[in-house]
Amino acid sequence: MCGIVGAVAQRNIAEILIEGLRRLEYRGYDSAGLAVISDFKISRLRRVGKVSELQKAIEENPIDGSIGIAHTRWATHGEPNETNAHPHFSNDTIAVVHNGIIENYESLREELKLQGYVFTSDTDTEVMAHLIERERKSSDSLLSAVLKATKLLKGAYGTVVMELANPDCLVVARSGSPLVLGKGIGEMFIASDQLALLPVTRQFMFLEEGEVAEVTRRDVKILAPDGSVVEREFEETTVQHDAGDKGKFRHFMMKEIYEQPDSINSTLEGRLAQDSVIIESFGNRAPELLDKVEFVQIIACGTSYHSAMVAKYWIESMVGIPCQVEIASEYRYRKTVVCKNSLFISISQSGETADTLAALRIAKEQGFLASLTICNVPGSSLVRESDMAFMTRAGAEIGVASTKAFTTQLTGLLMLAVALAQTKKSLPQEEISNIIQELRTLPNDIKHALEMDTTIETMAEEFNEKEHCLFLGRGEQYPIAMEGALKLKEISYIHAEGYPAAEMKHGPIALIDENMPIVVIATKKGHYEKVVSNIQEIKSRKGKIIGIVTEGDKDVRELADHVIEVPETIESLTPLLTTIPLQLLSYHIAVLLGKNVDQPRNLAKSVTVE
Ligand code: AGP
């Protein structure tokens, strides 16, 4: 989704802005632009397409200045063209970049038109620029003009405003779209994601909801929504400096698939005792709160929703308490019933997904016992606004298709199910010890599963001319089938559906013929015989079967066109292993089809709008 970079320094910042935008490319965008103050005017360059196009434009029309703002746009209002690209101006004196959506932009636009403002784009952002310019006329500073303007906005924004008359400061405002400030020596930076600024600083401060701030080279003045001054310190980040490099891999997605043994190791580190999960890993209050939990409500979107679905199987079978799972965008807009002593869990890689965040905010008003987030980004909105946070420690995930974030979410959720089972004494100690032992060997098992890579690469060639694919699984493997289908459609644009294997005969079976590839998860543990029967049904209709099986399997091998083996483990951990070949399969198919694996069309890494 859109990306923001801003800088106020004592050197030419054009290169810093471009590098910042480059590091935000993974979020998904369709045009890019920047504006700097130089020679007593605001100079702007915008281009449709990649940041490299903008960079080329700068080489052809050198632009330099010590204060500036830049943006990558993911179109919401108006098509992706140069006039709709940010920054947007008002009267050549105010320049604005904006992430989010202004919901009341049409009425504001009409009002501003009547007051003589001329619009040159179709965007909601241009409304903000004119509104700030209008408020500036009756304000003693840009800061108070922005504060007044934001009071008139409905919707979501993370915005940076620059004023020609004031070349020493930028004003930023946040509501629903994240913004972080970075501190250098005698210079300050702003971005929608700290990753953008890692080459220039490691000192960061997040802006909170509703805050507006004035950022100069040496100072930051933050105002709360009621106008009072907020005191906050910069803190050193723990995010790795090289998070934005592909290393020896061709794509970030592949690098991240291969990082999974390490990321799972980090997720487990320091959180397992000899024969148990350390319950405090979920927060200091976790022992007292988990003891009281009688019901679990999980909400998430996309891949994170699939990990929630797996968690439902784990929690209900290990803990014996009900667990409900819902897509965040549905949860937030319906009347829900909250049972006594319910724990609200949000799951999110980014911690900034608009629907998930909105669901958490609603939940906080609904009388839940507590809120817990399973999240990968420290300092993100979900982490800051939840009562407890379990950090998945996957490291920065750059590929739009989520891989290592998913398996670390599963790891955390399995640990949560075990922690609840420990607290409620719902599982025999022997079973808990067994899970802990298997969790310890999980990173190695994943390494082993990755060894099928070359076989899967060859197998991918069969998908060359396929337009559809089915993924089937039962029990805990059903959400994994859905995740396999999501990965394939996201990056290869092949239509794919994930189904519970037994549900096939209630409809999808009509699609099966010799042109339909069907990936069936048929591991030894969990409904094996029943899945084999489903495979027979596919076979007799000539479907092309790709079986994901346990090492040494014979029955499925006899029936399937291809098999991919994963190491044997206990039933609850199998979903983590079957995920690996599905990630590799969709990756290789997308590469063979020549798709943009890391930045698939129309998708964004962090979906900060509804
Ligand atoms: C995953 O491959 C997707 N890109 C997408 O479904 C993602 O999982 C979803 O947008 C939720 O994001 P979050 O985990 O950051 O909340």
GROMACS .gro file of N, CA and C in nm, residues 156-244:
model
  267
  156ALA      N    1  -0.915   0.782   0.712
  156ALA     CA    2  -0.783   0.744   0.763
  156ALA      C    3  -0.675   0.825   0.692
  157TYR      N    4  -0.577   0.867   0.770
  157TYR     CA    5  -0.466   0.937   0.707
  157TYR      C    6  -0.338   0.921   0.788
  158GLY      N    7  -0.229   0.912   0.713
  158GLY     CA    8  -0.095   0.935   0.765
  158GLY      C    9  -0.046   1.037   0.665
  159THR      N   10  -0.010   1.155   0.709
  159THR     CA   11   0.020   1.260   0.611
  159THR      C   12   0.143   1.342   0.651
  160VAL      N   13   0.214   1.391   0.552
  160VAL     CA   14   0.324   1.484   0.576
  160VAL      C   15   0.299   1.608   0.491
  161VAL      N   16   0.311   1.724   0.554
  161VAL     CA   17   0.279   1.850   0.487
  161VAL      C   18   0.403   1.939   0.486
  162MET      N   19   0.426   2.000   0.370
  162MET     CA   20   0.543   2.090   0.355
  162MET      C   21   0.491   2.225   0.306
  163GLU      N   22   0.552   2.333   0.357
  163GLU     CA   23   0.505   2.467   0.321
  163GLU      C   24   0.621   2.550   0.268
  164LEU      N   25   0.597   2.615   0.153
  164LEU     CA   26   0.704   2.693   0.090
  164LEU      C   27   0.757   2.802   0.183
  165ALA      N   28   0.665   2.866   0.256
  165ALA     CA   29   0.706   2.978   0.341
  165ALA      C   30   0.784   2.932   0.464
  166ASN      N   31   0.796   2.803   0.484
  166ASN     CA   32   0.853   2.751   0.609
  166ASN      C   33   0.949   2.634   0.578
  167PRO      N   34   1.062   2.665   0.514
  167PRO     CA   35   1.148   2.556   0.463
  167PRO      C   36   1.230   2.486   0.571
  168ASP      N   37   1.194   2.505   0.699
  168ASP     CA   38   1.269   2.441   0.808
  168ASP      C   39   1.187   2.338   0.881
  169CYS      N   40   1.062   2.317   0.840
  169CYS     CA   41   0.983   2.218   0.914
  169CYS      C   42   0.882   2.146   0.827
  170LEU      N   43   0.854   2.023   0.870
  170LEU     CA   44   0.747   1.943   0.808
  170LEU      C   45   0.643   1.921   0.917
  171VAL      N   46   0.516   1.911   0.878
  171VAL     CA   47   0.413   1.880   0.977
  171VAL      C   48   0.351   1.746   0.939
  172VAL      N   49   0.337   1.660   1.040
  172VAL     CA   50   0.285   1.526   1.014
  172VAL      C   51   0.160   1.505   1.098
  173ALA      N   52   0.071   1.417   1.049
  173ALA     CA   53  -0.050   1.385   1.125
  173ALA      C   54  -0.084   1.240   1.100
  174ARG      N   55  -0.138   1.177   1.203
  174ARG     CA   56  -0.170   1.035   1.192
  174ARG      C   57  -0.308   1.001   1.247
  175SER      N   58  -0.386   0.931   1.165
  175SER     CA   59  -0.511   0.874   1.214
  175SER      C   60  -0.540   0.752   1.126
  176GLY      N   61  -0.515   0.636   1.178
  176GLY     CA   62  -0.544   0.513   1.104
  176GLY      C   63  -0.436   0.466   1.010
  177SER      N   64  -0.335   0.547   0.981
  177SER     CA   65  -0.225   0.505   0.894
  177SER      C   66  -0.095   0.537   0.965
  178PRO      N   67  -0.006   0.439   0.982
  178PRO     CA   68   0.111   0.459   1.067
  178PRO      C   69   0.212   0.559   1.013
  179LEU      N   70   0.279   0.627   1.106
  179LEU     CA   71   0.390   0.715   1.071
  179LEU      C   72   0.495   0.702   1.180
  180VAL      N   73   0.621   0.703   1.137
  180VAL     CA   74   0.730   0.694   1.234
  180VAL      C   75   0.829   0.808   1.205
  181LEU      N   76   0.884   0.865   1.312
  181LEU     CA   77   0.983   0.971   1.296
  181LEU      C   78   1.120   0.912   1.326
  182GLY      N   79   1.221   0.951   1.250
  182GLY     CA   80   1.357   0.902   1.271
  182GLY      C   81   1.449   1.020   1.297
  183LYS      N   82   1.541   1.003   1.393
  183LYS     CA   83   1.627   1.115   1.432
  183LYS      C   84   1.770   1.092   1.386
  184GLY      N   85   1.827   1.189   1.315
  184GLY     CA   86   1.968   1.182   1.279
  184GLY      C   87   2.043   1.289   1.357
  185ILE      N   88   2.165   1.323   1.312
  185ILE     CA   89   2.239   1.430   1.380
  185ILE      C   90   2.209   1.559   1.306
  186GLY      N   91   2.129   1.642   1.370
  186GLY     CA   92   2.089   1.768   1.306
  186GLY      C   93   1.998   1.745   1.188
  187GLU      N   94   1.931   1.633   1.183
  187GLU     CA   95   1.834   1.608   1.075
  187GLU      C   96   1.726   1.513   1.125
  188MET      N   97   1.607   1.523   1.065
  188MET     CA   98   1.495   1.437   1.105
  188MET      C   99   1.434   1.376   0.980
  189PHE      N  100   1.379   1.257   1.000
  189PHE     CA  101   1.318   1.186   0.888
  189PHE      C  102   1.180   1.137   0.930
  190ILE      N  103   1.098   1.110   0.829
  190ILE     CA  104   0.962   1.061   0.853
  190ILE      C  105   0.937   0.948   0.755
  191ALA      N  106   0.865   0.846   0.797
  191ALA     CA  107   0.827   0.741   0.702
  191ALA      C  108   0.704   0.668   0.752
  192SER      N  109   0.643   0.593   0.659
  192SER     CA  110   0.528   0.511   0.699
  192SER      C  111   0.575   0.377   0.754
  193ASP      N  112   0.705   0.347   0.741
  193ASP     CA  113   0.759   0.220   0.789
  193ASP      C  114   0.908   0.245   0.818
  194GLN      N  115   0.953   0.206   0.937
  194GLN     CA  116   1.091   0.238   0.974
  194GLN      C  117   1.196   0.176   0.881
  195LEU      N  118   1.156   0.071   0.809
  195LEU     CA  119   1.247   0.006   0.715
  195LEU      C  120   1.302   0.108   0.613
  196ALA      N  121   1.219   0.205   0.578
  196ALA     CA  122   1.258   0.306   0.477
  196ALA      C  123   1.376   0.389   0.526
  197LEU      N  124   1.390   0.402   0.657
  197LEU     CA  125   1.489   0.497   0.710
  197LEU      C  126   1.612   0.429   0.770
  198LEU      N  127   1.618   0.298   0.764
  198LEU     CA  128   1.731   0.229   0.830
  198LEU      C  129   1.868   0.271   0.778
  199PRO      N  130   1.882   0.310   0.651
  199PRO     CA  131   2.014   0.354   0.608
  199PRO      C  132   2.058   0.485   0.674
  200VAL      N  133   1.962   0.565   0.727
  200VAL     CA  134   2.001   0.695   0.782
  200VAL      C  135   1.988   0.708   0.934
  201THR      N  136   1.911   0.621   0.996
  201THR     CA  137   1.900   0.630   1.142
  201THR      C  138   1.853   0.499   1.205
  202ARG      N  139   1.879   0.486   1.335
  202ARG     CA  140   1.824   0.372   1.410
  202ARG      C  141   1.741   0.422   1.529
  203GLN      N  142   1.727   0.555   1.537
  203GLN     CA  143   1.650   0.616   1.647
  203GLN      C  144   1.510   0.650   1.599
  204PHE      N  145   1.409   0.586   1.657
  204PHE     CA  146   1.273   0.604   1.606
  204PHE      C  147   1.173   0.642   1.716
  205MET      N  148   1.067   0.706   1.671
  205MET     CA  149   0.955   0.740   1.760
  205MET      C  150   0.827   0.729   1.677
  206PHE      N  151   0.729   0.651   1.727
  206PHE     CA  152   0.603   0.635   1.652
  206PHE      C  153   0.504   0.743   1.693
  207LEU      N  154   0.429   0.788   1.595
  207LEU     CA  155   0.321   0.882   1.624
  207LEU      C  156   0.198   0.802   1.665
  208GLU      N  157   0.123   0.850   1.764
  208GLU     CA  158   0.003   0.779   1.808
  208GLU      C  159  -0.120   0.834   1.735
  209GLU      N  160  -0.230   0.757   1.746
  209GLU     CA  161  -0.355   0.795   1.681
  209GLU      C  162  -0.397   0.938   1.716
  210GLY      N  163  -0.430   1.014   1.613
  210GLY     CA  164  -0.485   1.147   1.632
  210GLY      C  165  -0.381   1.254   1.659
  211GLU      N  166  -0.254   1.217   1.666
  211GLU     CA  167  -0.150   1.317   1.696
  211GLU      C  168  -0.106   1.392   1.570
  212VAL      N  169  -0.062   1.515   1.595
  212VAL     CA  170  -0.008   1.600   1.490
  212VAL      C  171   0.128   1.647   1.541
  213ALA      N  172   0.228   1.655   1.455
  213ALA     CA  173   0.360   1.696   1.505
  213ALA      C  174   0.432   1.788   1.408
  214GLU      N  175   0.511   1.877   1.466
  214GLU     CA  176   0.595   1.966   1.386
  214GLU      C  177   0.737   1.912   1.397
  215VAL      N  178   0.798   1.885   1.281
  215VAL     CA  179   0.929   1.821   1.279
  215VAL      C  180   1.030   1.917   1.219
  216THR      N  181   1.127   1.960   1.300
  216THR     CA  182   1.235   2.044   1.248
  216THR      C  183   1.364   1.963   1.254
  217ARG      N  184   1.476   2.023   1.208
  217ARG     CA  185   1.602   1.947   1.203
  217ARG      C  186   1.642   1.890   1.338
  218ARG      N  187   1.613   1.964   1.446
  218ARG     CA  188   1.661   1.920   1.578
  218ARG      C  189   1.551   1.881   1.675
  219ASP      N  190   1.425   1.917   1.642
  219ASP     CA  191   1.318   1.897   1.742
  219ASP      C  192   1.192   1.838   1.682
  220VAL      N  193   1.114   1.782   1.773
  220VAL     CA  194   0.981   1.736   1.735
  220VAL      C  195   0.884   1.789   1.840
  221LYS      N  196   0.777   1.855   1.794
  221LYS     CA  197   0.675   1.900   1.890
  221LYS      C  198   0.547   1.825   1.856
  222ILE      N  199   0.501   1.742   1.950
  222ILE     CA  200   0.383   1.659   1.923
  222ILE      C  201   0.262   1.716   1.997
  223LEU      N  202   0.151   1.725   1.927
  223LEU     CA  203   0.026   1.767   1.991
  223LEU      C  204  -0.074   1.652   1.991
  224ALA      N  205  -0.139   1.630   2.105
  224ALA     CA  206  -0.247   1.531   2.114
  224ALA      C  207  -0.369   1.591   2.043
  225PRO      N  208  -0.471   1.509   2.015
  225PRO     CA  209  -0.590   1.563   1.945
  225PRO      C  210  -0.651   1.684   2.015
  226ASP      N  211  -0.639   1.693   2.150
  226ASP     CA  212  -0.698   1.809   2.220
  226ASP      C  213  -0.604   1.929   2.223
  227GLY      N  214  -0.491   1.921   2.153
  227GLY     CA  215  -0.399   2.034   2.144
  227GLY      C  216  -0.292   2.035   2.252
  228SER      N  217  -0.301   1.943   2.349
  228SER     CA  218  -0.198   1.943   2.456
  228SER      C  219  -0.067   1.885   2.403
  229VAL      N  220   0.046   1.929   2.464
  229VAL     CA  221   0.178   1.885   2.416
  229VAL      C  222   0.211   1.746   2.473
  230VAL      N  223   0.261   1.657   2.386
  230VAL     CA  224   0.294   1.521   2.427
  230VAL      C  225   0.447   1.508   2.434
  231GLU      N  226   0.497   1.451   2.546
  231GLU     CA  227   0.643   1.428   2.558
  231GLU      C  228   0.671   1.283   2.524
  232ARG      N  229   0.764   1.257   2.433
  232ARG     CA  230   0.799   1.119   2.398
  232ARG      C  231   0.945   1.116   2.352
  233GLU      N  232   1.014   1.007   2.387
  233GLU     CA  233   1.156   0.995   2.352
  233GLU      C  234   1.176   0.909   2.227
  234PHE      N  235   1.285   0.932   2.157
  234PHE     CA  236   1.324   0.841   2.048
  234PHE      C  237   1.384   0.715   2.110
  235GLU      N  238   1.363   0.601   2.044
  235GLU     CA  239   1.421   0.476   2.094
  235GLU      C  240   1.496   0.404   1.984
  236GLU      N  241   1.601   0.332   2.023
  236GLU     CA  242   1.680   0.256   1.925
  236GLU      C  243   1.599   0.135   1.877
  237THR      N  244   1.596   0.114   1.744
  237THR     CA  245   1.518   0.002   1.690
  237THR      C  246   1.597  -0.129   1.698
  238THR      N  247   1.524  -0.241   1.700
  238THR     CA  248   1.589  -0.372   1.697
  238THR      C  249   1.582  -0.432   1.556
  239VAL      N  250   1.514  -0.362   1.464
  239VAL     CA  251   1.498  -0.414   1.327
  239VAL      C  252   1.635  -0.422   1.260
  240GLN      N  253   1.659  -0.536   1.190
  240GLN     CA  254   1.790  -0.556   1.126
  240GLN      C  255   1.813  -0.461   1.009
  241HIS      N  256   1.936  -0.414   0.998
  241HIS     CA  257   1.971  -0.318   0.895
  241HIS      C  258   1.961  -0.377   0.754
  242ASP      N  259   1.994  -0.510   0.743
  242ASP     CA  260   1.997  -0.568   0.610
  242ASP      C  261   1.863  -0.628   0.568
  243ALA      N  262   1.756  -0.595   0.645
  243ALA     CA  263   1.627  -0.657   0.617
  243ALA      C  264   1.582  -0.634   0.473
  244GLY      N  265   1.632  -0.531   0.410
  244GLY     CA  266   1.586  -0.500   0.275
  244GLY      C  267   1.669  -0.564   0.165
   0.00000   0.00000   0.00000
